Every structure is written in structure tokens, then in C-alpha cells.
PDB file of C-alpha atoms in Angstrom:
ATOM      1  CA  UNK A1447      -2.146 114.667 -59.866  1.00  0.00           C
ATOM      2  CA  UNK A1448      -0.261 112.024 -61.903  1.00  0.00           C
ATOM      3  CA  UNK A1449       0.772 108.641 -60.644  1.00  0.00           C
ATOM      4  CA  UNK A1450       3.679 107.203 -62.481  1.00  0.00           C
ATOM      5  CA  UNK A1451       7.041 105.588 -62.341  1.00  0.00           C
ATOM      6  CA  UNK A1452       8.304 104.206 -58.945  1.00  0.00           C
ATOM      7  CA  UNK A1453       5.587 103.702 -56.745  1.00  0.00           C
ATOM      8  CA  UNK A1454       7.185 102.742 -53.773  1.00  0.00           C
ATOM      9  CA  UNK A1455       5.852 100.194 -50.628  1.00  0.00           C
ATOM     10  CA  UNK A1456       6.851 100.934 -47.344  1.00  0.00           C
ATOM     11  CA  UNK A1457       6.644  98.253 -44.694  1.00  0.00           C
ATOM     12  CA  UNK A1458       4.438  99.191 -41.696  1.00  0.00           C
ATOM     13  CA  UNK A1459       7.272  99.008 -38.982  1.00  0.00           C
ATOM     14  CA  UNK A1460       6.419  97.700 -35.466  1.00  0.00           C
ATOM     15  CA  UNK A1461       7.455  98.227 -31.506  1.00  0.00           C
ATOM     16  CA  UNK A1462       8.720  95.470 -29.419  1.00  0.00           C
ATOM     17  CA  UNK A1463       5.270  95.835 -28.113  1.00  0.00           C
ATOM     18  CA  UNK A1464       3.740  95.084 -30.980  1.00  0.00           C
ATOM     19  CA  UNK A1465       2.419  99.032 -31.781  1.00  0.00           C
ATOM     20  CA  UNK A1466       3.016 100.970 -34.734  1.00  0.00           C
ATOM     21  CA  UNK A1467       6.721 102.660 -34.890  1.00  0.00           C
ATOM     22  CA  UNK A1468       6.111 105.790 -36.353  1.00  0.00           C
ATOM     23  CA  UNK A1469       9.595 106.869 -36.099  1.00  0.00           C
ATOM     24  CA  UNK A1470      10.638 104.253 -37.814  1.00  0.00           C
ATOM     25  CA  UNK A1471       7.985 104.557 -40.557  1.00  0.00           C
ATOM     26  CA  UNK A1472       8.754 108.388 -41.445  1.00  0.00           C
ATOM     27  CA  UNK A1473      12.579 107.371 -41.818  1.00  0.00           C
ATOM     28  CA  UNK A1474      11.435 104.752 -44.461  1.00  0.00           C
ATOM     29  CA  UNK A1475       9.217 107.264 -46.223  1.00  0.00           C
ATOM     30  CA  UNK A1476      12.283 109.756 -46.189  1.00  0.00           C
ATOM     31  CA  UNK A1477      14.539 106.864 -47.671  1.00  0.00           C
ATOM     32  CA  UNK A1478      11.798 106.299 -50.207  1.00  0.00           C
ATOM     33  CA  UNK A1479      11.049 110.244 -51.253  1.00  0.00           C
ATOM     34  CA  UNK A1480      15.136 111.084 -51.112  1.00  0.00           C
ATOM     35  CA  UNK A1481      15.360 108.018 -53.259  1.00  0.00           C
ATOM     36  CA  UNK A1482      13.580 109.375 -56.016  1.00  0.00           C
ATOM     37  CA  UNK A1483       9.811 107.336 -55.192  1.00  0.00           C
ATOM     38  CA  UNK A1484       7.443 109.225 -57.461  1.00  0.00           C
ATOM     39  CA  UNK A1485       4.274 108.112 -55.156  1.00  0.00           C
ATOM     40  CA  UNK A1486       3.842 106.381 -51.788  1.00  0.00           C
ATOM     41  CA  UNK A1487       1.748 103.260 -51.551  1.00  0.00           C
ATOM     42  CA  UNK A1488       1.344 102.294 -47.882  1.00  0.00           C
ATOM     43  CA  UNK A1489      -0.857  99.775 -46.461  1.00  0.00           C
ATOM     44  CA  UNK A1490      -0.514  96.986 -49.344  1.00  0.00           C
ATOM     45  CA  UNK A1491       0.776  93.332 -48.630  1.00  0.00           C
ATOM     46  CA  UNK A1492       4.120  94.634 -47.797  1.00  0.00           C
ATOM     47  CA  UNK A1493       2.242  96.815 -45.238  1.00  0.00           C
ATOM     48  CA  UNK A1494       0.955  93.964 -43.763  1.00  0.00           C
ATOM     49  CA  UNK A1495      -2.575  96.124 -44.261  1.00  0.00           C
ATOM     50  CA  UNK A1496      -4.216  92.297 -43.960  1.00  0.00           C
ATOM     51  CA  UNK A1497      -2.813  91.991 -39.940  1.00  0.00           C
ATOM     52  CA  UNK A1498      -3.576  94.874 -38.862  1.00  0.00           C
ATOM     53  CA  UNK A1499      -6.377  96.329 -36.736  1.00  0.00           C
ATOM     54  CA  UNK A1500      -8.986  98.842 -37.845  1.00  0.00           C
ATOM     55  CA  UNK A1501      -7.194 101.102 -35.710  1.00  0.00           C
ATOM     56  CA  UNK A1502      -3.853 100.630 -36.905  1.00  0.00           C
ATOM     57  CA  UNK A1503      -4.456 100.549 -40.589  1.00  0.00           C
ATOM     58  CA  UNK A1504      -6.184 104.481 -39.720  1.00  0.00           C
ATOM     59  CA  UNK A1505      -3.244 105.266 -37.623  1.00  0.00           C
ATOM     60  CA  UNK A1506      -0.232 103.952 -40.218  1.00  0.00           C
ATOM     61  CA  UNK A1507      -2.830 105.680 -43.165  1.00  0.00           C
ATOM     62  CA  UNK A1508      -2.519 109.083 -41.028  1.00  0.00           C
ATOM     63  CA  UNK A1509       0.741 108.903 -40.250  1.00  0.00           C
ATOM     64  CA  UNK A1510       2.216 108.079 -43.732  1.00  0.00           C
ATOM     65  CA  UNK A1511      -0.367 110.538 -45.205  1.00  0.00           C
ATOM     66  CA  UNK A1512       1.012 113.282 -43.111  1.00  0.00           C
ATOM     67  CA  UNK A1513       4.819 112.712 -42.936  1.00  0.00           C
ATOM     68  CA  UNK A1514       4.732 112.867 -46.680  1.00  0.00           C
ATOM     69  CA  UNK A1515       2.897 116.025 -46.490  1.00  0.00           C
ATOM     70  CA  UNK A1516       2.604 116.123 -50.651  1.00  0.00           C
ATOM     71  CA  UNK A1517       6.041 115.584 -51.495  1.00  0.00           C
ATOM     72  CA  UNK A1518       4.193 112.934 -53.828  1.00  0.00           C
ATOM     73  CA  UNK A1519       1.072 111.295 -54.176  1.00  0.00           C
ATOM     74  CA  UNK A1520      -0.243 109.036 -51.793  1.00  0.00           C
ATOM     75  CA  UNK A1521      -2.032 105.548 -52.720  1.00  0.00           C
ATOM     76  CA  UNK A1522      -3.754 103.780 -49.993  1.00  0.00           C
ATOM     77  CA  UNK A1523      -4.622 100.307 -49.948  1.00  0.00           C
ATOM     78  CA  UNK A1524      -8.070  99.772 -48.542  1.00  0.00           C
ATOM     79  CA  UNK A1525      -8.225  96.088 -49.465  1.00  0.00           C
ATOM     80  CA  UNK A1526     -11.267  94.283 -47.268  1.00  0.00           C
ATOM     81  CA  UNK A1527     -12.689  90.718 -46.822  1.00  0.00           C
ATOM     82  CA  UNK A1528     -16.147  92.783 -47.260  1.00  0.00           C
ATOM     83  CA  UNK A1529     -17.006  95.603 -49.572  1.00  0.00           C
ATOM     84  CA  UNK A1530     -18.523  97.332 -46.556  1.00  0.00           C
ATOM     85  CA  UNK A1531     -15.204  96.987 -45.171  1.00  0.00           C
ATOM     86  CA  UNK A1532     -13.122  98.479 -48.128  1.00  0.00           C
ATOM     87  CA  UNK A1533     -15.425 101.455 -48.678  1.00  0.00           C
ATOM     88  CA  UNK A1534     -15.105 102.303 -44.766  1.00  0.00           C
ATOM     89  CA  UNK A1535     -11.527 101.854 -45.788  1.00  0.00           C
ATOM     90  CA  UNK A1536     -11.430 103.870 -48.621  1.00  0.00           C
ATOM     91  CA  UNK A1537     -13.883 106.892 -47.338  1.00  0.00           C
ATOM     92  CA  UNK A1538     -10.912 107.089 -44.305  1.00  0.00           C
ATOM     93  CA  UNK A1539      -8.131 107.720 -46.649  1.00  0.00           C
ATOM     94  CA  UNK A1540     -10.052 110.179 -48.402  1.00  0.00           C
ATOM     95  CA  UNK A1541     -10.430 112.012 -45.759  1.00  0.00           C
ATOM     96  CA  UNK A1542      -7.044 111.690 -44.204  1.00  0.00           C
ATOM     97  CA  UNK A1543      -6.009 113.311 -47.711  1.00  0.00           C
ATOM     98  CA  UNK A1544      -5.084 110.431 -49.950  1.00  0.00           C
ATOM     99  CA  UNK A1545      -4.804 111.041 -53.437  1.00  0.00           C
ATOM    100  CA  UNK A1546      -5.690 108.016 -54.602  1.00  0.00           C
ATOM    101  CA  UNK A1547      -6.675 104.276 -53.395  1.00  0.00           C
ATOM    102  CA  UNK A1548      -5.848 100.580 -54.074  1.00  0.00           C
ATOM    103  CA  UNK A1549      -8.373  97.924 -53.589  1.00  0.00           C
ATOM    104  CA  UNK A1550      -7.730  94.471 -54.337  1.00  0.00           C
ATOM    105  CA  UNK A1551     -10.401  91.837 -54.321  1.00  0.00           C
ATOM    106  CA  UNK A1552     -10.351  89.383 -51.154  1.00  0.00           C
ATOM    107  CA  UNK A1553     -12.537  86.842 -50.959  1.00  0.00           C
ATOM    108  CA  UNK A1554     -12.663  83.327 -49.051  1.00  0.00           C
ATOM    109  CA  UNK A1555     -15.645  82.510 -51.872  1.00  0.00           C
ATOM    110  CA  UNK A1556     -14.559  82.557 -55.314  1.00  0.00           C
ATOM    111  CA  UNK A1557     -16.559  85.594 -56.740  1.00  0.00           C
ATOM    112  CA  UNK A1558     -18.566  86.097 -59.676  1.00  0.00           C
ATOM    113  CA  UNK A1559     -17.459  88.607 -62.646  1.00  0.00           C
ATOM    114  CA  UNK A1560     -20.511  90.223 -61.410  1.00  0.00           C
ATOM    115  CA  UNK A1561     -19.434  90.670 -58.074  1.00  0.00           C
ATOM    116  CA  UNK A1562     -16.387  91.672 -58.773  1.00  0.00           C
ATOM    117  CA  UNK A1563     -17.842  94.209 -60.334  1.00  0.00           C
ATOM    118  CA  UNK A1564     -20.323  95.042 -57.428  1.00  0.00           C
ATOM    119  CA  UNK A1565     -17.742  95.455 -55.184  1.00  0.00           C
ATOM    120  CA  UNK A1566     -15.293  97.971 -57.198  1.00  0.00           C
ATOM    121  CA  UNK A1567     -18.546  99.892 -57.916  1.00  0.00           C
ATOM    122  CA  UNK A1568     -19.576 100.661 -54.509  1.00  0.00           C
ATOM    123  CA  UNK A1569     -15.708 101.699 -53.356  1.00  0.00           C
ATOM    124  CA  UNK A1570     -15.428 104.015 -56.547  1.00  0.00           C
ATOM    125  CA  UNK A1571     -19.020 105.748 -55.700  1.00  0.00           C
ATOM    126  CA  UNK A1572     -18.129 105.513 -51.897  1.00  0.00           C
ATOM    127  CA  UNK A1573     -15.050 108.598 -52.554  1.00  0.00           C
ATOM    128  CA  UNK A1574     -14.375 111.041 -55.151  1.00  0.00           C
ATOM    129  CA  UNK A1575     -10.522 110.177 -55.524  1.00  0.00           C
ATOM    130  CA  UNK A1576      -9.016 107.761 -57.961  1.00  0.00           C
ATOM    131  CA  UNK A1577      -9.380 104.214 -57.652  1.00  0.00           C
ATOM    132  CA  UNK A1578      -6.189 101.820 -58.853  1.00  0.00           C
ATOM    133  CA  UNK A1579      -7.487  98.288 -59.545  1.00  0.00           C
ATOM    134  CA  UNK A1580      -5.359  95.339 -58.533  1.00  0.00           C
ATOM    135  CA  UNK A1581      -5.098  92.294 -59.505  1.00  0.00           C
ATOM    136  CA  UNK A1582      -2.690  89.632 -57.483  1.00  0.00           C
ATOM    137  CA  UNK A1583      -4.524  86.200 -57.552  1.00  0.00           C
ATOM    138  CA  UNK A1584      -1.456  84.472 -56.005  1.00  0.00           C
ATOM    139  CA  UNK A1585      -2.984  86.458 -52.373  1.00  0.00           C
ATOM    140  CA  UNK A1586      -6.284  87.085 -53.147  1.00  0.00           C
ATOM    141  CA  UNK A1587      -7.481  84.157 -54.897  1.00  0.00           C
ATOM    142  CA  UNK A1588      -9.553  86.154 -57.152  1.00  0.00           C
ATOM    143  CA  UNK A1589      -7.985  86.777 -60.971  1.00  0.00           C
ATOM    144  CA  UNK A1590      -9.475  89.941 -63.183  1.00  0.00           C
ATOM    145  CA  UNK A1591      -8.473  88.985 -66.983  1.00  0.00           C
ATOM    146  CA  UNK A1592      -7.113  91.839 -68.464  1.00  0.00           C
ATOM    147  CA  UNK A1593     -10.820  92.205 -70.302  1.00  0.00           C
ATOM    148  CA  UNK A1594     -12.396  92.663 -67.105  1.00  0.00           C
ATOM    149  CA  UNK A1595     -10.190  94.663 -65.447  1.00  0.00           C
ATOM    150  CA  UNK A1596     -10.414  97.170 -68.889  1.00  0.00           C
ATOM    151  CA  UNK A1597     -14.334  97.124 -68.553  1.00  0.00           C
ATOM    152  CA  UNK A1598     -14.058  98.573 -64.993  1.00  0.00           C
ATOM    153  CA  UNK A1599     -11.540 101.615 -65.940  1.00  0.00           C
ATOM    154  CA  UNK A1600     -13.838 102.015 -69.106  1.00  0.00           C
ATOM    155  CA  UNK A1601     -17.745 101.834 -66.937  1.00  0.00           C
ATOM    156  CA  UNK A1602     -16.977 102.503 -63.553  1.00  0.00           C
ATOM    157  CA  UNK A1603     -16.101 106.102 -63.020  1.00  0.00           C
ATOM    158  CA  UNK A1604     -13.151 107.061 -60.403  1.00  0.00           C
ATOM    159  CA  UNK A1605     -11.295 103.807 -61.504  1.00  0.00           C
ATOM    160  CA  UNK A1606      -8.644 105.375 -63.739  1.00  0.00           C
ATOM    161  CA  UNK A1607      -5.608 102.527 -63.071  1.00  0.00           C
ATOM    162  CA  UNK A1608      -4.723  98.970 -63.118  1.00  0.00           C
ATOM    163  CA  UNK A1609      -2.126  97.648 -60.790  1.00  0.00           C
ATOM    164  CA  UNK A1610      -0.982  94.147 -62.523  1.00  0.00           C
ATOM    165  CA  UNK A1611       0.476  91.895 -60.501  1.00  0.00           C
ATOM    166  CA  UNK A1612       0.079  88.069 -62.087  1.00  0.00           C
ATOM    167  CA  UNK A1613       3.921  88.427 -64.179  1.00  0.00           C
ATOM    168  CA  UNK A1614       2.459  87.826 -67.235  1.00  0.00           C
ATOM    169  CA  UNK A1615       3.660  90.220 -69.582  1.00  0.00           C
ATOM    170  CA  UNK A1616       0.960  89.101 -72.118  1.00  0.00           C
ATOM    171  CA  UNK A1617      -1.875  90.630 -70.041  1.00  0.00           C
ATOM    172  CA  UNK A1618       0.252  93.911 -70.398  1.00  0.00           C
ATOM    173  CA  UNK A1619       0.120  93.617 -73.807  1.00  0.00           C
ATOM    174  CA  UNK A1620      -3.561  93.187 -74.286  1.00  0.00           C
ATOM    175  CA  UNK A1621      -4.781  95.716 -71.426  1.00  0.00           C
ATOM    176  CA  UNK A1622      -2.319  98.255 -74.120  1.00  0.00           C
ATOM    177  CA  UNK A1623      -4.204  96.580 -76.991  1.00  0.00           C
ATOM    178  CA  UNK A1624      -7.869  96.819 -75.111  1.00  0.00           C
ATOM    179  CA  UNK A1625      -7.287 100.362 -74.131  1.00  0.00           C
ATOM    180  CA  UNK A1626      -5.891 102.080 -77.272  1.00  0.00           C
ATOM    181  CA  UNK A1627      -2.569 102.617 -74.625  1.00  0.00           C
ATOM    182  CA  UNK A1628      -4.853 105.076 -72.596  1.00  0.00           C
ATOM    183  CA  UNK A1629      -4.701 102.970 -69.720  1.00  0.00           C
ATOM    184  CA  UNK A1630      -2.508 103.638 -66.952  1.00  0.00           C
ATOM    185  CA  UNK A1631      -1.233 100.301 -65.542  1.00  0.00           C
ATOM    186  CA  UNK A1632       1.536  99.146 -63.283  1.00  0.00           C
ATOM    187  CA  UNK A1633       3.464  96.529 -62.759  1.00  0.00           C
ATOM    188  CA  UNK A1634       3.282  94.637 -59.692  1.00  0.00           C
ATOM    189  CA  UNK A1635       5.729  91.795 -60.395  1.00  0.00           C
ATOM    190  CA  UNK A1636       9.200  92.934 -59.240  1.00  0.00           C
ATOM    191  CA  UNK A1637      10.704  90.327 -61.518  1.00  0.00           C
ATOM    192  CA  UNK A1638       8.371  91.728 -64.684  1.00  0.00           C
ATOM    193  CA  UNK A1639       9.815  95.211 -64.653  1.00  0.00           C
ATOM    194  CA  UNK A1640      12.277  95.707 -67.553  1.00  0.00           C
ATOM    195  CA  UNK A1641       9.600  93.819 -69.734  1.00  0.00           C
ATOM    196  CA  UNK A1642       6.575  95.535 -68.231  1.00  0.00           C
ATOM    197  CA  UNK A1643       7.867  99.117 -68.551  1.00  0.00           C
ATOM    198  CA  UNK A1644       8.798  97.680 -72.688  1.00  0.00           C
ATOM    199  CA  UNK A1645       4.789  96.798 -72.862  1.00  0.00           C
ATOM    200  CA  UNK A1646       3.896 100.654 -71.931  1.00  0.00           C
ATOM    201  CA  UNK A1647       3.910 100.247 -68.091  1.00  0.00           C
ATOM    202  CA  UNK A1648       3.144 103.758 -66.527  1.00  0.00           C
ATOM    203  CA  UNK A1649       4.996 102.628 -63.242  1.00  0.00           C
ATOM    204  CA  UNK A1650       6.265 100.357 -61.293  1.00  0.00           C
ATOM    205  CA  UNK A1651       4.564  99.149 -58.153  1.00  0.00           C
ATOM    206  CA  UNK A1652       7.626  97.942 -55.678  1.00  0.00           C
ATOM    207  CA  UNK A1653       8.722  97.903 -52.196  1.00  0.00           C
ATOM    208  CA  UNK A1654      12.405  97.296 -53.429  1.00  0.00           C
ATOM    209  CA  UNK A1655      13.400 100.923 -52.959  1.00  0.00           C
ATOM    210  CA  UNK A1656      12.889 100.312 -49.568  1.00  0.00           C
ATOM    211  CA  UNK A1657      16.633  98.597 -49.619  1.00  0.00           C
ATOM    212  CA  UNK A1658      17.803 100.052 -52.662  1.00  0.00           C
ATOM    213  CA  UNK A1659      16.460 103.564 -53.677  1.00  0.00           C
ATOM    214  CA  UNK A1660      19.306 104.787 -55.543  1.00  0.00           C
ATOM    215  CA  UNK A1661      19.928 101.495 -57.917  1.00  0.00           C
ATOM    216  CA  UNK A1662      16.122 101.599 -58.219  1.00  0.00           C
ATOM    217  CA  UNK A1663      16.124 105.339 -59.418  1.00  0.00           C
ATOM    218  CA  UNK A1664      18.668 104.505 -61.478  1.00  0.00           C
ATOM    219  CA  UNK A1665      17.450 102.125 -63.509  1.00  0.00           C
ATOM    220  CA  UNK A1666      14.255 103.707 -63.564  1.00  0.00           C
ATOM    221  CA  UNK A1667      15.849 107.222 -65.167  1.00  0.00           C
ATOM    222  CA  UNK A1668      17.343 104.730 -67.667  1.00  0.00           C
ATOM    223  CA  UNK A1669      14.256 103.411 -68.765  1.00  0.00           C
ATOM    224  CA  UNK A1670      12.672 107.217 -69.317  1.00  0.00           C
ATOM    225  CA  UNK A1671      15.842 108.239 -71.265  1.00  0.00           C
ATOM    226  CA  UNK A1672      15.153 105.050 -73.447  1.00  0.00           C
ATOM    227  CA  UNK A1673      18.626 104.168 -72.511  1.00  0.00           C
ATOM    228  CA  UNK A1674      18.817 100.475 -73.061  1.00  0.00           C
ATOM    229  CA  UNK A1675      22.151  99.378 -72.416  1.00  0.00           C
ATOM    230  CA  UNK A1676      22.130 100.747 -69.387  1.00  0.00           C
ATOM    231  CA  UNK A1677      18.562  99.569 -68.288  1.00  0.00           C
ATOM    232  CA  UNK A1678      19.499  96.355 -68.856  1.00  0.00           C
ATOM    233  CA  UNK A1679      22.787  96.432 -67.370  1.00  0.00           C
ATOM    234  CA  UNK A1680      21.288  97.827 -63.901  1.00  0.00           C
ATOM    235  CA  UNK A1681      18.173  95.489 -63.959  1.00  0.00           C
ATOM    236  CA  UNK A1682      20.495  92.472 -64.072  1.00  0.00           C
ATOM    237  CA  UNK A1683      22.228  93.665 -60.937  1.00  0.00           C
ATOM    238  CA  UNK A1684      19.446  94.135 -59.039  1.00  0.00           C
ATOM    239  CA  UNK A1685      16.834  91.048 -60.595  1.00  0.00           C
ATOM    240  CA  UNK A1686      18.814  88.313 -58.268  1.00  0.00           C
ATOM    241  CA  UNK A1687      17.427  90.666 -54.876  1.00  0.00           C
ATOM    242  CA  UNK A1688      13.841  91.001 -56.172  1.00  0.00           C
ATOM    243  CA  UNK A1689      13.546  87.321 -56.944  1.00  0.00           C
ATOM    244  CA  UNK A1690      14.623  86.460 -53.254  1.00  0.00           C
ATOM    245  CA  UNK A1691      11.925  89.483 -51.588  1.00  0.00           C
ATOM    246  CA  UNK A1692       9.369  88.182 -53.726  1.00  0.00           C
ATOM    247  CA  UNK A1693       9.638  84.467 -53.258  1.00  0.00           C
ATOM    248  CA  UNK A1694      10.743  84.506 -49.234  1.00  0.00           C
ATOM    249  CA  UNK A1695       8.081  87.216 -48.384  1.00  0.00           C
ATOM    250  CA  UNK A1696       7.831  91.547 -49.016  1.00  0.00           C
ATOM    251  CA  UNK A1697       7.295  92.448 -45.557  1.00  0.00           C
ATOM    252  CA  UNK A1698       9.499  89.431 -43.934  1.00  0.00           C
ATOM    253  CA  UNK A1699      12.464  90.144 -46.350  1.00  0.00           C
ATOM    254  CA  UNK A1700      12.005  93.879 -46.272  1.00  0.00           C
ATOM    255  CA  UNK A1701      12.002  94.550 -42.484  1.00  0.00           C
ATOM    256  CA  UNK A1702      15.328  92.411 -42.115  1.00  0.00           C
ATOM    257  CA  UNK A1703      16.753  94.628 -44.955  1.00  0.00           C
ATOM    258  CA  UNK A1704      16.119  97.777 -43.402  1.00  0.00           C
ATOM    259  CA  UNK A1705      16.859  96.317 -39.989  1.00  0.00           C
ATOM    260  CA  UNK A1706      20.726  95.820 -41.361  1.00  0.00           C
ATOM    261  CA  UNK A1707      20.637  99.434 -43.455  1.00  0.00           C
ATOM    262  CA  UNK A1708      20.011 101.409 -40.765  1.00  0.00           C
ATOM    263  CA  UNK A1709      16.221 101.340 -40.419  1.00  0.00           C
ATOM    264  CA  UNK A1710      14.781  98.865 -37.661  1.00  0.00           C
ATOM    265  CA  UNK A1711      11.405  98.226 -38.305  1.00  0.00           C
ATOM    266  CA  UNK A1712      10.332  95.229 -35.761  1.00  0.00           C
ATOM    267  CA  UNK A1713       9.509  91.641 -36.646  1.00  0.00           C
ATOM    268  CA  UNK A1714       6.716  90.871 -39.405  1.00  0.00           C
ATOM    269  CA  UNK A1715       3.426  89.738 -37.528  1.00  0.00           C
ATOM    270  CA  UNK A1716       2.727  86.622 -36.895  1.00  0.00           C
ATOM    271  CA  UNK A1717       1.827  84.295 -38.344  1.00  0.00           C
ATOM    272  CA  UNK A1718       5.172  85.575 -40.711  1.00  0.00           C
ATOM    273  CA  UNK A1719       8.509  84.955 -39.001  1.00  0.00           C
ATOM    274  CA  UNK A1720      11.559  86.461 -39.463  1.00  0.00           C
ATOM    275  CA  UNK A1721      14.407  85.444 -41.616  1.00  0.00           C
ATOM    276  CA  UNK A1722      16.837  82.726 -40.277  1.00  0.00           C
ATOM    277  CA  UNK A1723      20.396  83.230 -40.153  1.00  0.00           C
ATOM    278  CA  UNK A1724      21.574  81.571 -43.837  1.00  0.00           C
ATOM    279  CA  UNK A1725      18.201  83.424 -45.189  1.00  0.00           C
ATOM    280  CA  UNK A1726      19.577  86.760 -43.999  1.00  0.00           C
ATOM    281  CA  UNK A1727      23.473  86.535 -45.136  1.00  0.00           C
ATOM    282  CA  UNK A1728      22.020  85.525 -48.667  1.00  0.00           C
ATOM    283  CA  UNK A1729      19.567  88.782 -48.776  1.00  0.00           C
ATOM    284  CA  UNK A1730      22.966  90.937 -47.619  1.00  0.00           C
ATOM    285  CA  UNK A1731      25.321  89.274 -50.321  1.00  0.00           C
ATOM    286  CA  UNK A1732      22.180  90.167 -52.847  1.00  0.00           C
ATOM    287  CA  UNK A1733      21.647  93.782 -51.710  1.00  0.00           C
ATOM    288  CA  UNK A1734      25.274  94.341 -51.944  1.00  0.00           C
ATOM    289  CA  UNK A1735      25.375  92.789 -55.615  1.00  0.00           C
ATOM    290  CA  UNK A1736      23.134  95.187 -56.343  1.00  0.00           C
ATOM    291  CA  UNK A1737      24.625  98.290 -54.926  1.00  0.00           C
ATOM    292  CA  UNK A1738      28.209  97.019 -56.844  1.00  0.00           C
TER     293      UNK A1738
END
């Protein structure tokens, strides 16, 4: 199995009464594998994993798990307040057939480098499939510098990647530099891309295909053929959209995206609210821009 390029992030859609829409969520993931989406990340931020009930999170895991059916690898986020929490987490995906997991640190206390460390240890040992690291302090309140988050690929085994999400290209740079470029890492700042995949980036962590698969694919195959013109040209079509998902909200911008492409997927939970009226036209004059 090898995890690269466009890892996409679908949105976990929702009834009017509030239950999973699993109709909904398989015509995403169809969007997102016809698109081009080289793996499947469910059950991140955009997923909302953080609202959602034990239950849920097990049901949306088996459902995305299955509809994809191994038309490319699956990464599942088993992100926890608790470490017993995420390795429950993580020991379910495994055995709903994952091929890999995400687990970002969550903590209401700031933690220790030590248990940091703890934590990643005991959800790497709890499953035998790869772990991605990720690092977003902006929602977790925890930040890995790039040194620690190299020690963990290099002494924990079953972490193999690094999901960096800060937008600091200069901790790119030195996880390349720390690793000898053996690490894989990803870029988890939709803004970062063009620059991230320059640093060595082995993908691309975003939910933006979601709303744009083809311009995303596009730019992406630009990038592999080295094709800078063009990379450039497409990225500055489409950078205006990812600034407004990113700063407005993933799963709040997302879901009122595919709710105007042909994809309802229900209101964000709450505490998130939808987009207003002026917040929507903007995000519809943007995806359009980008699809020009």
C-alpha cells in the first residue's frame, strides 16, 4: 500500500434527523474516487469525527470503509480526548479494514513531549496498520516541532507518516532535512500546497476535491509532470476557494458546497451553523472562479 498525492476529506453528511446519510456519503466518496483522490481520509475535522457519537464515528468508519471497497486506501482518523479512547478508535478501523490511521493529539491539558509520546506509542502498538501523525495546533492545542514529530516515525514502529498542518513551509523543510527525504509527509494547509509539494510533500491532505475534483486533479497531475507553468497557473485559480473553506470552516463551507453541486449533505452540527446568505454567494462566485 502507498499513500500519496490527493488525499481527499469527505464530510460526514447528515439526515434532517440528525443520523448519518449514507447515501449521501457514498455519492461524495464516488465524486472523490472519479475525481482522481488517490486515498480516502474520513472521519478528520472536516468529518466532524470530534461531534460525533461512538456509534456514529463506527458506523460513518464502516460505511466509508466499505463503499470504497479498495478502490484506494483508506485513512481513518481515530483522534480522542483520551489515549484509551483513540486506541479503541484505532483497533475499530483496523478491523473494519482500514489501511491506515490518523491520530492527532487532543488535549484540554497542555501535554508533555513525553506524553505525547506515550500516547502515539500505545495507538501504534494497539494495531498493526500504519499510523499518520498529525499535527494541527490551531484545533488541538498541542504543537509537535518537526524534531519531535521525526523522533516518533524514527522510534515508534507503525508510525511511517506525518500529516503537517501548521502552514509553515519551514517545518517542511527541516522534517526533509531531519529525515534524509525518507519521510513521507503531507500537507495539511490547503493554502501551503504549491509550496509544500516544492519542499518534497508526498501528498496533499484536502477536503477541496470535495467541490472541485477535476481542477484539483489537475493541478495535482501538473505538479507530478513537474509542469510549472501550469501548476502555478491552476493553483492561482483555485487558492481564492481554499482560503475561504479554510478560514469560514471545512465541514460548514463544504456541506453548503456540495449542497449547491448536487450533493446534499445536511447542516454541520451544532455548535457550527450554516453559511448565511452573502457567505454562500461568495463560496459559489469562488468555486466557479475556479472551475473557469
Amino acid at each position: 500500500m502507498s499513500i500519496h498525492g490527493i488525499v481527499a476529506y469527505p464530510v460526514t453528511p447528515f439526515t434532517a434527523a440528525g443520523r448519518i446519510d449514507h447515501t449521501a456519503l457514498h455519492a461524495i466518496l464516488d465524486r472523490l474516487l472519479d475525481g482522481g483522490a488517490s486515498a480516502i481520509a474520513p472521519l478528520g475535522s472536516t468529518g466532524e469525527a470530534a461531534y460525533l457519537e461512538l456509534t456514529e464515528w463506527t458506523e460513518t468508519a464502516a460505511s466509508t470503509i466499505g463503499h470504497v471497497a479498495g478502490r484506494a486506501p483508506t485513512v481513518v482518523g481515530v483522534s480522542d480526548l483520551t489515549t484509551g479512547g483513540a486506541v479503541h478508535r484505532a483497533r475499530i478501523a483496523e478491523g473494519l479494514g482500514a489501511d491506515a490511521i490518523m491520530a492527532l493529539p487532543v488535549s484540554y491539558w497542555r501535554l508533555t513531549a513525553l506524553e505525547v509520546q506515550r500516547h502515539f506509542e500505545a495507538i501504534a502498538a494497539a494495531v498493526g496498520i500504519p499510523v499518520m501523525v498529525y499535527n494541527n495546533p490551531a484545533t488541538a492545542g498541542v504543537d509537535l516541532a518537526p524534531e519531535q514529530l521525526w523522533e516518533l516515525v524514527r522510534d515508534v514502529e507503525n508510525i511511517t507518516m506525518v500529516k503537517e498542518s501548521t502552514g509553515d513551509i519551514e517545518r517542511m523543510h527541516r522534517l526533509r532535512e531531519l529525515s534524509d527525504g525518507t519521510l513521507p509527509f503531507f500537507n495539511g494547509s490547503n493554502p501551503l500546497a504549491l509550496e509544500a509539494f516544492r519542499a518534497g510533500a508526498a501528498g496533499w491532505c484536502t477536503a477541496a476535491p470535495c467541490l472541485i475534483p477535476e481542477e484539483i486533479a489537475a493541478f495535482h497531475a501538473a505538479v507530478v509532470a513537474d509542469d510549472a507553468p501550469a501548476a502555478e497557473a491552476l493553483f492561482a485559480r483555485i487558492e481564492p476557494l481554499l482560503q475561504f473553506i479554510v478560514a469560514r470552516g471545512l465541514p460548514t463551507t463544504v456541506k453548503a458546497g456540495l449542497a449547491r453541486t448536487g450533493i446534499p449533505s445536511g447542516s454541520p452540527r451544532p455548535p457550527l451553523l450554516d453559511l448565511d446568505g452573502d457567505e454562500t454567494a461568495t463560496m459559489m462566485r469562488l468555486i466557479e472562479s475556479a472551475r473557469s
